[in-house]
């Protein structure tokens, strides 16, 4: 029997029901993660977004990219398993400016790499932050907590958050904190530490600033499962990664084969730009100028420990 290492549902209804499920496997947009106060200013104009996360906007709003029907087609023949999705996000959708044409392709290589490539172009200035929101449990989607998974993140700093999980603007060193995954640590080793940031997020739900050397694909994170020996390496062209430990899962979602998804039953590795970047001019920009091409790639590399 196959072992599912990502969470999901058996039917389309599971992904589209309201209130929304926690974005299992979704492409997130137009802006992944949170925008504080559900508003931002661009080119001197203030744009108001859906408040679907307290006072903030999360993952594109009530009807983000995870809730729309994309057009799908097999990509250009390469000898690999490849599919391409496209979507036109119209001007004003969920409050965002500009008609934005988005394409996302998934390629499974012969080396067990899942390559996700994002591209987009808009007819007026807008903001964009795209990611994949797969929930991983390398022991199996219904195997319970992932606290014994071992994690490495290639980051010296992270962005602390306030009570609404909005970045404060500080770029804090991970050294000496439970957020230091520069060397491998089990996920559960320090998740219960007395740390303000862990308390605010009920665990890990933070943005790590990746140690980058250039603009190409670079190592971001690695997760291994001592039980099964399965490993994921994540490489990306993005400047950051959101690591989340399924803190809001509570067993109420019945996933594949009707299995309940329990608290901390999976983790996410969301490659991205920083949360709330449109409201932090000193963060790497998420502004996409009219006619400019957005381009981003993330690779999940699957293997087993020898």
Coordinates of C-alpha atoms in Angstrom, one line a residue:
X1 CA 0.0 0.0 0.0
X2 CA 1.2 3.5 -0.7
X3 CA 2.3 5.8 2.1
X4 CA 1.1 9.3 1.9
X5 CA 3.7 11.8 3.3
X6 CA 1.5 14.8 2.7
X7 CA -1.9 15.7 4.2
X8 CA -4.9 16.1 1.9
X9 CA -8.5 15.1 1.2
X10 CA -10.1 12.4 -1.0
X11 CA -12.4 14.8 -2.8
X12 CA -12.5 18.4 -4.1
X13 CA -15.1 19.3 -1.5
X14 CA -12.6 18.9 1.2
X15 CA -10.4 21.6 -0.3
X16 CA -13.2 24.1 -1.0
X17 CA -15.4 23.8 2.0
X18 CA -16.0 26.9 4.2
X19 CA -14.7 27.7 6.7
X20 CA -11.5 26.8 4.8
X21 CA -9.3 23.9 5.8
X22 CA -5.7 24.8 6.6
X23 CA -4.5 25.0 3.0
X24 CA -3.5 21.4 2.6
X25 CA -1.1 21.2 -0.4
X26 CA -2.3 24.6 -1.8
X27 CA -0.7 27.1 -4.0
X28 CA -1.0 30.3 -1.9
X29 CA -1.5 33.8 -3.3
X30 CA -1.8 36.5 -4.2
X31 CA 0.2 37.1 -1.0
X32 CA 1.4 34.1 1.1
X33 CA 1.5 34.6 4.8
X34 CA 0.1 37.6 6.6
X35 CA -0.3 41.3 5.8
X36 CA -0.7 43.4 9.0
X37 CA -3.9 45.4 9.4
X38 CA -5.1 43.9 6.1
X39 CA -3.9 46.9 4.1
X40 CA -0.8 48.2 2.4
X41 CA 0.2 51.3 0.4
X42 CA 1.6 51.0 -3.1
X43 CA 2.4 54.0 -5.5
X44 CA 0.8 56.3 -3.0
X45 CA -2.5 54.4 -2.9
X46 CA -3.8 52.4 0.1
X47 CA -5.3 49.0 -0.7
X48 CA -7.7 47.3 1.8
X49 CA -7.7 43.4 1.9
X50 CA -9.9 40.8 3.5
X51 CA -9.5 40.5 7.3
X52 CA -9.6 36.7 7.5
X53 CA -7.1 36.3 10.3
X54 CA -8.2 38.6 13.1
X55 CA -7.3 42.2 12.0
X56 CA -4.9 40.8 9.4
X57 CA -5.1 39.2 5.9
X58 CA -3.8 35.7 5.6
X59 CA -2.8 33.7 2.5
X60 CA -4.6 36.0 0.0
X61 CA -7.9 36.4 1.9
X62 CA -11.2 34.5 2.1
X63 CA -11.0 33.5 -1.6
X64 CA -7.3 33.2 -2.3
X65 CA -5.5 31.2 -4.9
X66 CA -6.3 28.0 -2.9
X67 CA -10.0 28.5 -3.5
X68 CA -10.1 29.1 -7.3
X69 CA -10.2 26.7 -10.2
X70 CA -6.9 26.7 -12.2
X71 CA -6.5 25.7 -15.8
X72 CA -4.3 22.6 -16.1
X73 CA -2.4 21.0 -19.0
X74 CA 0.6 18.7 -19.4
X75 CA 3.7 20.8 -19.9
X76 CA 6.1 20.6 -22.9
X77 CA 7.2 17.0 -23.3
X78 CA 10.5 16.5 -21.5
X79 CA 10.4 12.8 -20.7
X80 CA 9.5 13.8 -17.1
X81 CA 6.2 13.9 -15.3
X82 CA 5.1 17.5 -15.6
X83 CA 1.9 19.5 -15.3
X84 CA 1.3 23.2 -15.6
X85 CA -1.5 25.3 -14.0
X86 CA -2.5 28.8 -14.9
X87 CA -4.9 31.4 -13.5
X88 CA -5.9 35.0 -14.1
X89 CA -6.3 36.9 -10.9
X90 CA -8.4 40.0 -12.0
X91 CA -7.8 43.5 -10.9
X92 CA -9.4 44.1 -7.5
X93 CA -9.7 40.4 -6.6
X94 CA -9.5 40.2 -2.8
X95 CA -8.5 43.9 -2.9
X96 CA -5.2 43.5 -4.8
X97 CA -4.4 45.8 -7.8
X98 CA -3.8 44.7 -11.4
X99 CA -4.7 41.8 -13.6
X100 CA -2.1 39.1 -12.6
X101 CA -1.5 36.1 -14.9
X102 CA 0.1 33.3 -12.8
X103 CA 1.6 30.0 -14.0
X104 CA 2.7 27.2 -11.7
X105 CA 4.4 24.0 -13.0
X106 CA 5.2 20.8 -11.1
X107 CA 7.9 18.5 -12.4
X108 CA 8.8 15.1 -10.9
X109 CA 12.3 14.3 -12.0
X110 CA 14.0 10.9 -12.3
X111 CA 16.1 11.9 -9.2
X112 CA 12.9 12.1 -7.0
X113 CA 13.0 15.9 -7.1
X114 CA 9.6 17.7 -7.1
X115 CA 10.3 21.0 -8.8
X116 CA 7.8 23.8 -8.4
X117 CA 8.2 26.8 -10.7
X118 CA 6.2 30.0 -10.4
X119 CA 5.9 32.8 -12.9
X120 CA 3.6 35.8 -13.1
X121 CA 3.1 39.1 -14.9
X122 CA 0.7 42.0 -14.1
X123 CA -0.6 44.9 -16.1
X124 CA -0.1 47.3 -13.2
X125 CA 2.1 47.5 -10.1
X126 CA 1.0 45.0 -7.5
X127 CA 2.5 42.8 -4.7
X128 CA 3.0 39.1 -4.9
X129 CA 4.3 36.3 -2.7
X130 CA 3.6 32.7 -3.8
X131 CA 4.3 29.5 -1.9
X132 CA 3.3 25.9 -1.7
X133 CA 1.5 24.9 1.6
X134 CA 2.1 21.1 1.7
X135 CA 1.9 19.5 5.2
X136 CA 4.6 16.8 5.5
X137 CA 4.7 13.8 7.8
X138 CA 7.4 11.5 6.7
X139 CA 6.1 8.7 8.8
X140 CA 2.8 8.9 7.0
X141 CA 0.0 11.4 6.8
X142 CA -1.9 9.7 9.7
X143 CA 1.1 8.7 11.8
X144 CA 0.6 11.3 14.6
X145 CA 2.9 14.0 15.8
X146 CA 6.1 15.0 13.9
X147 CA 8.0 16.1 17.0
X148 CA 10.7 13.4 16.4
X149 CA 11.4 14.6 12.9
X150 CA 14.9 16.1 12.7
X151 CA 15.2 19.6 11.1
X152 CA 17.9 21.7 9.7
X153 CA 17.3 25.3 8.5
X154 CA 20.0 27.3 6.7
X155 CA 19.4 30.5 8.6
X156 CA 21.2 32.7 11.1
X157 CA 18.2 35.0 11.7
X158 CA 14.4 35.0 11.8
X159 CA 11.7 37.6 12.0
X160 CA 10.0 37.8 15.5
X161 CA 6.3 38.4 15.5
X162 CA 3.7 40.3 17.7
X163 CA 0.5 38.9 19.1
X164 CA -1.1 38.8 15.7
X165 CA 1.9 36.9 14.2
X166 CA 2.9 40.0 12.3
X167 CA 6.7 40.7 12.0
X168 CA 7.9 43.4 14.4
X169 CA 10.5 44.4 11.9
X170 CA 13.4 43.0 14.0
X171 CA 15.8 40.5 12.3
X172 CA 16.8 38.4 15.3
X173 CA 19.8 36.1 15.5
X174 CA 18.8 32.5 16.1
X175 CA 21.9 31.8 18.2
X176 CA 21.1 30.8 21.7
X177 CA 17.4 30.4 21.0
X178 CA 15.0 27.5 20.2
X179 CA 15.0 28.9 16.7
X180 CA 18.6 27.8 16.0
X181 CA 18.3 24.9 13.5
X182 CA 21.7 25.5 11.8
X183 CA 22.6 22.1 13.2
X184 CA 20.0 19.3 13.2
X185 CA 17.6 19.2 16.1
X186 CA 14.4 17.3 16.6
X187 CA 11.3 19.4 16.1
X188 CA 10.0 18.7 19.6
X189 CA 13.3 19.1 21.4
X190 CA 12.7 22.8 22.3
X191 CA 9.1 23.4 21.1
X192 CA 7.9 23.6 24.7
X193 CA 10.7 26.0 25.9
X194 CA 9.8 29.1 27.8
X195 CA 10.2 31.5 24.9
X196 CA 7.9 34.4 24.1
X197 CA 7.9 33.7 20.4
X198 CA 6.9 30.1 20.9
X199 CA 4.1 31.1 23.2
X200 CA 2.7 33.7 20.8
X201 CA 2.6 31.2 17.9
X202 CA 1.7 28.1 20.1
X203 CA 4.8 26.5 18.7
X204 CA 6.8 27.2 15.5
X205 CA 5.1 29.4 13.0
X206 CA 7.8 31.8 11.9
X207 CA 9.8 33.1 9.0
X208 CA 13.5 32.2 8.8
X209 CA 15.8 34.4 6.7
X210 CA 17.9 32.1 4.6
X211 CA 21.7 32.4 4.3
X212 CA 21.9 33.0 0.6
X213 CA 25.0 33.5 -1.6
X214 CA 23.4 34.4 -4.9
X215 CA 20.0 34.3 -6.8
X216 CA 19.8 30.6 -7.9
X217 CA 18.6 27.5 -6.2
X218 CA 20.2 27.2 -2.8
X219 CA 19.8 24.8 0.2
X220 CA 17.0 26.0 2.6
X221 CA 16.1 23.1 4.9
X222 CA 16.3 19.4 5.5
X223 CA 13.9 17.2 7.4
X224 CA 14.5 13.5 8.2
X225 CA 12.3 10.9 10.0
X226 CA 14.2 8.5 12.2
X227 CA 11.3 6.0 12.1
X228 CA 11.1 5.5 8.3
X229 CA 14.4 6.9 7.2
X230 CA 12.7 9.2 4.8
X231 CA 14.3 12.6 4.0
X232 CA 13.2 15.9 2.4
X233 CA 15.7 18.5 1.3
X234 CA 14.3 21.9 0.3
X235 CA 16.1 24.2 -2.1
X236 CA 14.7 27.5 -3.3
X237 CA 15.4 30.8 -5.0
X238 CA 13.3 32.6 -2.3
X239 CA 14.9 34.6 0.5
X240 CA 13.1 33.0 3.4
X241 CA 11.1 30.0 4.6
X242 CA 8.2 29.7 7.0
X243 CA 8.4 26.6 9.2
X244 CA 5.1 25.7 10.8
X245 CA 4.3 22.8 13.1
X246 CA 0.6 22.3 12.6
X247 CA -0.2 24.1 15.8
X248 CA -3.8 24.7 14.9
X249 CA -4.6 21.1 13.8
X250 CA -6.9 19.5 16.4
X251 CA -8.2 16.3 14.9
X252 CA -11.4 17.9 13.5
X253 CA -10.2 17.6 9.8
X254 CA -10.8 14.1 8.4
X255 CA -8.2 13.7 5.6
X256 CA -7.3 10.9 3.2
X257 CA -9.1 7.7 4.0
X258 CA -11.1 9.6 6.6
X259 CA -8.1 9.8 8.9
X260 CA -8.2 12.6 11.6
X261 CA -5.3 15.0 11.4
X262 CA -4.0 15.6 14.9
X263 CA -2.3 18.5 16.7
X264 CA 1.3 18.9 15.3
X265 CA 0.6 15.9 13.0
X266 CA 2.6 17.5 10.2
X267 CA 4.9 20.4 9.3
X268 CA 5.2 22.9 6.5
X269 CA 8.2 24.3 4.7
X270 CA 6.8 27.4 2.9
X271 CA 9.5 29.1 0.8
X272 CA 8.6 32.8 0.5
X273 CA 9.4 36.4 0.9
X274 CA 9.0 37.8 4.4
X275 CA 5.5 38.2 5.9
X276 CA 4.0 41.7 5.8
X277 CA 6.8 42.9 3.4
X278 CA 4.6 45.6 1.8
X279 CA 4.5 47.4 5.1
X280 CA 8.2 47.0 5.8
X281 CA 10.2 49.0 3.3
X282 CA 13.5 47.5 4.7
X283 CA 12.4 43.9 3.9
X284 CA 13.1 42.5 0.4
X285 CA 10.5 43.9 -1.8
X286 CA 7.4 42.0 -3.0
X287 CA 6.4 44.7 -5.4
X288 CA 5.9 43.4 -9.0
X289 CA 6.1 46.3 -11.5
X290 CA 3.7 46.3 -14.4
X291 CA 5.1 44.2 -17.2
X292 CA 7.9 42.7 -15.1
X293 CA 8.2 38.9 -14.9
X294 CA 8.0 37.2 -11.5
X295 CA 10.0 34.0 -11.4
X296 CA 10.6 31.6 -8.5
X297 CA 11.6 28.0 -8.1
X298 CA 11.5 25.6 -5.1
X299 CA 12.6 22.0 -5.1
X300 CA 11.6 19.3 -2.6
X301 CA 14.2 16.4 -2.9
X302 CA 13.0 13.1 -1.5
X303 CA 15.4 10.3 -0.5
X304 CA 16.1 7.8 2.2
X305 CA 18.9 7.6 4.8
X306 CA 21.5 5.0 4.0

